[in-house]
């Protein structure tokens, strides 16, 4: 089946009938942390800055995606707040016709300096990585003692009016799995949405992570806290449970134990303009050459249609865990 754009409901439809309306855009592959499941200490394989898409190129590319039906954009990295004038870029994307939701994923170490500007620029939602509430564990998992800075960033984000804020916790067997209840209580008290994530076997770091099956955790939390199914969503893969009064929600991102490939609505664009169709496969398309050769809008849109046609049916994290050599930070979070 060929990729088509529906005439009665505009959008990108891949060859498996999935509507692609969500782009995760990496604005840098740099990060100030070295999380054990993401980027190894001493990693030097960063993209050369001259290969990064500049803001004009990003705006043009995202504008083309928006004309073809993409409605959600998430700014990622690496750590996106390390990209100079990130709020300026956010403002340019937020005003593009067709973009309805602009969000950002961050480790929050720089968030106190950027929260107000991001909110004013049009960022509507934040996801913050926080794998532990214990200082020593944060240092061991993230490679830096940054817990106090993250807490300061979270407070600044709430003061700036971001709500709800989602906290992403990669659940690691034998490392922080005994802290899940404490994280639930913390999020309940502070008004955060918690999202528990299974580690993915990407690069040596991901394969060496202590994978934890979240299905038993989900059922235990359901019973322990009286949680029920909820329709809360942010356009991503999380399946949510919440308290009946709606005060607290917890999402489960389970690429291994219960994959969500049949409903996948997203692609990732790396900082160099390479679009990755799936985290667990190698299909990709490079937009930078087209953009730097002054392609026409029609050529750019045709390239997007071709890229979407490359999207595979599903990943093979279970069947081929050693398949993907690139690290998560190289793909975009």
XYZ file of C-alpha atoms in Angstrom:
333
model
C 0.000 0.000 0.000
C 1.345 3.433 -0.884
C 1.336 6.403 1.458
C -1.579 8.700 0.691
C -2.929 11.948 1.981
C -6.633 11.621 2.713
C -8.787 14.214 1.002
C -11.558 14.174 3.581
C -9.252 14.145 6.622
C -5.812 15.527 5.788
C -2.911 13.635 7.262
C 0.019 11.342 6.713
C -1.021 7.698 6.489
C 1.709 5.071 6.486
C 1.553 1.794 4.569
C -0.026 0.070 7.581
C -2.883 2.554 7.888
C -1.501 4.472 10.849
C -1.986 8.240 10.897
C 1.330 9.980 11.601
C 0.616 13.268 13.344
C 3.473 13.510 15.864
C 7.124 14.467 15.299
C 9.761 14.287 18.010
C 12.428 16.802 17.018
C 15.917 16.612 18.508
C 17.539 20.038 18.641
C 20.867 18.764 20.020
C 22.553 15.453 20.727
C 24.518 17.015 23.599
C 23.541 16.423 27.211
C 24.914 17.518 30.565
C 24.103 14.107 32.091
C 25.293 10.583 31.308
C 22.315 8.413 32.201
C 23.301 4.771 32.491
C 20.638 3.609 29.993
C 21.187 6.376 27.433
C 24.700 7.730 26.863
C 27.930 6.197 28.186
C 30.429 8.217 30.204
C 33.185 9.452 27.920
C 31.042 9.284 24.758
C 32.574 11.440 22.015
C 30.514 10.584 18.923
C 28.533 13.810 18.767
C 27.279 15.312 15.516
C 29.322 18.228 14.186
C 27.497 21.545 14.817
C 27.684 22.468 11.116
C 25.529 19.429 10.451
C 22.813 20.550 12.845
C 19.690 21.900 11.204
C 19.563 25.640 11.799
C 16.388 27.336 12.953
C 15.337 28.367 9.442
C 15.741 24.787 8.221
C 13.841 23.419 11.199
C 10.985 25.875 10.697
C 10.753 25.008 7.018
C 10.808 21.255 7.639
C 8.260 21.323 10.452
C 6.078 23.662 8.413
C 6.019 21.084 5.624
C 5.108 18.324 8.062
C 2.322 20.535 9.428
C 0.907 21.130 5.951
C 0.705 17.357 5.539
C -1.161 16.800 8.797
C 1.341 16.684 11.674
C -0.220 18.429 14.664
C 2.083 17.582 17.590
C 5.740 18.512 17.989
C 7.981 17.553 20.894
C 11.388 19.190 21.318
C 13.944 16.680 22.559
C 17.671 15.984 22.654
C 20.065 15.085 24.179
C 19.063 17.917 26.465
C 17.127 20.494 24.393
C 17.707 23.326 26.859
C 21.395 23.258 25.901
C 20.490 24.560 22.409
C 21.034 28.302 22.339
C 17.812 30.369 22.125
C 15.595 27.313 22.443
C 12.663 29.536 23.443
C 13.061 31.464 20.197
C 12.852 28.249 18.194
C 9.832 27.145 20.225
C 8.085 30.398 19.403
C 8.691 29.932 15.677
C 7.308 26.396 15.732
C 4.318 27.259 17.928
C 3.075 29.818 15.398
C 3.272 27.511 12.374
C -0.175 26.906 10.838
C -1.497 23.513 11.835
C 0.631 22.956 14.952
C -1.742 22.395 17.845
C 0.544 21.029 20.546
C 4.182 21.894 21.306
C 5.859 20.074 24.173
C 9.388 19.578 25.454
C 11.306 16.805 27.204
C 14.065 17.836 29.593
C 16.216 16.616 32.456
C 15.334 19.934 34.164
C 18.869 20.835 35.207
C 18.544 24.089 33.227
C 14.788 24.473 33.534
C 14.774 27.188 36.173
C 16.479 29.507 33.652
C 14.103 28.745 30.788
C 10.654 27.874 32.187
C 9.049 31.318 31.862
C 10.435 31.933 28.371
C 9.315 28.507 27.156
C 5.807 29.084 28.484
C 5.629 32.508 26.848
C 6.906 31.043 23.566
C 4.025 28.582 23.339
C 5.325 25.350 24.851
C 2.229 23.793 26.388
C 3.542 20.686 28.139
C 6.732 19.464 29.820
C 8.083 15.979 30.417
C 10.862 15.821 33.005
C 13.185 12.857 33.524
C 13.507 11.863 37.175
C 14.547 8.294 37.931
C 14.989 8.584 41.689
C 14.314 10.817 44.675
C 17.520 9.712 46.414
C 20.598 11.854 45.842
C 23.085 8.982 45.688
C 20.920 7.072 43.212
C 20.433 10.091 40.989
C 24.196 10.513 40.859
C 24.693 6.832 40.041
C 21.981 6.678 37.351
C 22.530 10.115 35.798
C 26.274 10.369 36.280
C 25.897 13.719 38.092
C 24.592 14.928 41.458
C 21.745 17.038 40.083
C 18.712 16.214 42.247
C 18.582 19.674 43.863
C 18.807 21.373 40.442
C 16.005 19.198 39.075
C 13.779 20.079 42.028
C 14.503 23.767 41.485
C 13.609 23.374 37.822
C 10.340 21.630 38.626
C 9.363 24.407 41.029
C 10.172 27.024 38.382
C 8.046 25.168 35.818
C 5.074 25.078 38.167
C 5.537 28.762 38.972
C 5.545 29.485 35.229
C 2.142 27.824 34.928
C 2.982 24.456 33.373
C 0.348 21.923 34.438
C 0.276 19.038 34.502
C 3.978 18.213 34.355
C 4.838 14.609 33.549
C 7.729 12.931 35.344
C 9.417 10.150 33.386
C 10.963 7.381 35.504
C 12.877 4.627 33.723
C 12.205 1.645 35.995
C 15.385 -0.407 36.428
C 15.357 -3.770 38.158
C 17.603 -3.762 41.199
C 18.376 -0.056 40.835
C 15.247 2.001 41.521
C 12.315 -0.425 41.324
C 11.991 -0.346 45.134
C 11.301 3.393 44.853
C 8.231 3.307 42.625
C 5.761 3.694 45.509
C 7.737 6.633 46.855
C 7.635 8.255 43.417
C 3.874 7.692 43.244
C 3.444 9.417 46.612
C 5.706 12.294 45.537
C 3.712 12.874 42.356
C 0.396 12.645 44.177
C 1.563 15.272 46.659
C 3.042 17.663 44.072
C 0.404 17.276 41.361
C 2.666 15.614 38.792
C 1.720 12.871 36.341
C 4.063 9.895 36.717
C 5.140 7.836 33.714
C 6.994 4.574 34.247
C 9.129 3.449 31.305
C 10.706 0.130 30.414
C 14.372 0.377 29.401
C 14.889 -0.234 25.678
C 17.864 -2.198 24.260
C 19.407 0.648 22.253
C 23.201 0.688 22.121
C 25.349 -0.955 24.773
C 23.887 1.297 27.463
C 20.304 0.231 26.781
C 21.164 -3.456 26.504
C 23.070 -3.345 29.780
C 20.181 -1.696 31.651
C 18.355 -3.894 34.125
C 15.062 -4.376 32.305
C 11.923 -4.459 34.465
C 8.617 -5.828 33.149
C 6.046 -3.176 34.097
C 2.959 -5.366 33.730
C 3.123 -6.753 37.317
C 3.921 -3.252 38.576
C 0.863 -1.881 36.792
C -1.449 -4.448 38.362
C 0.056 -3.949 41.828
C -0.409 -0.165 41.661
C -3.927 -0.614 40.313
C -4.881 -2.633 43.392
C -2.807 -0.748 45.964
C -4.035 2.724 45.030
C -7.484 1.878 43.648
C -6.570 3.089 40.164
C -8.834 2.829 37.143
C -8.318 3.096 33.384
C -8.223 6.688 32.181
C -8.216 8.380 28.797
C -5.408 10.792 29.700
C -3.067 11.155 26.737
C -0.416 13.388 25.275
C -0.317 11.853 21.841
C 2.331 9.347 22.865
C 2.465 5.647 23.730
C 1.646 5.693 27.442
C -1.339 3.755 28.775
C -2.739 5.435 31.883
C -4.326 4.525 35.183
C -5.661 7.183 37.540
C -7.498 7.775 40.773
C -11.291 7.897 40.343
C -11.313 11.589 41.342
C -8.800 12.423 38.593
C -6.296 13.862 41.071
C -3.442 11.523 40.059
C -2.492 9.643 36.907
C 0.289 7.198 36.160
C 1.272 6.107 32.663
C 3.097 2.971 31.552
C 5.345 2.979 28.488
C 5.984 -0.669 27.732
C 7.854 -1.185 24.446
C 8.993 -4.646 25.530
C 6.248 -6.251 27.623
C 3.299 -4.787 25.676
C 4.407 -2.984 22.550
C 2.257 -0.244 21.025
C 3.454 -0.487 17.438
C -0.024 -0.931 15.975
C -0.963 2.568 17.168
C 2.402 4.275 16.602
C 1.737 7.796 15.326
C 5.231 9.291 15.412
C 8.637 9.633 13.856
C 11.851 11.110 15.245
C 14.074 13.681 13.581
C 17.665 13.854 14.793
C 19.600 17.094 15.131
C 21.195 16.573 11.704
C 17.829 16.285 9.971
C 17.794 12.492 9.733
C 14.299 11.116 10.268
C 14.167 7.776 12.049
C 10.965 5.891 11.364
C 11.237 3.552 14.382
C 13.422 3.353 17.483
C 13.921 -0.377 16.947
C 14.606 -0.433 13.210
C 17.104 1.148 10.829
C 14.771 2.814 8.304
C 15.668 6.497 7.992
C 15.572 9.456 5.623
C 17.972 12.413 5.504
C 16.295 15.793 5.018
C 19.372 17.988 5.437
C 20.700 17.529 1.892
C 17.349 18.539 0.426
C 17.053 21.588 2.660
C 20.579 22.751 1.832
C 20.058 22.255 -1.880
C 17.171 24.752 -1.791
C 14.529 22.194 -2.683
C 11.034 23.416 -3.513
C 8.118 22.999 -1.090
C 6.671 20.362 -3.412
C 9.943 18.412 -3.364
C 10.132 18.630 0.419
C 6.563 17.404 0.856
C 7.177 14.563 -1.615
C 10.249 13.560 0.417
C 8.161 13.493 3.586
C 5.607 11.224 1.918
C 8.420 8.918 0.811
C 9.920 8.896 4.316
C 6.613 7.968 5.922
C 6.320 5.104 3.442
C 9.531 3.678 4.936
C 8.039 3.329 8.416
C 8.136 -0.370 9.425
C 5.266 -2.257 10.984
C 6.967 -2.808 14.335
C 10.229 -2.956 16.257
C 12.070 -6.137 17.195
C 13.343 -5.334 20.677
C 12.407 -8.800 21.922
C 13.452 -10.770 18.846
C 16.652 -8.848 18.060
C 17.778 -6.874 21.141
C 21.295 -6.381 19.717
C 20.061 -4.932 16.419
C 20.219 -1.205 17.189
C 23.759 0.054 17.778
C 22.997 3.781 18.006
C 22.357 5.301 21.424
C 19.037 6.917 22.327
C 20.666 10.351 22.433
C 21.699 9.970 18.780
C 18.133 9.255 17.661
C 16.373 11.831 19.771
C 14.463 11.013 22.941
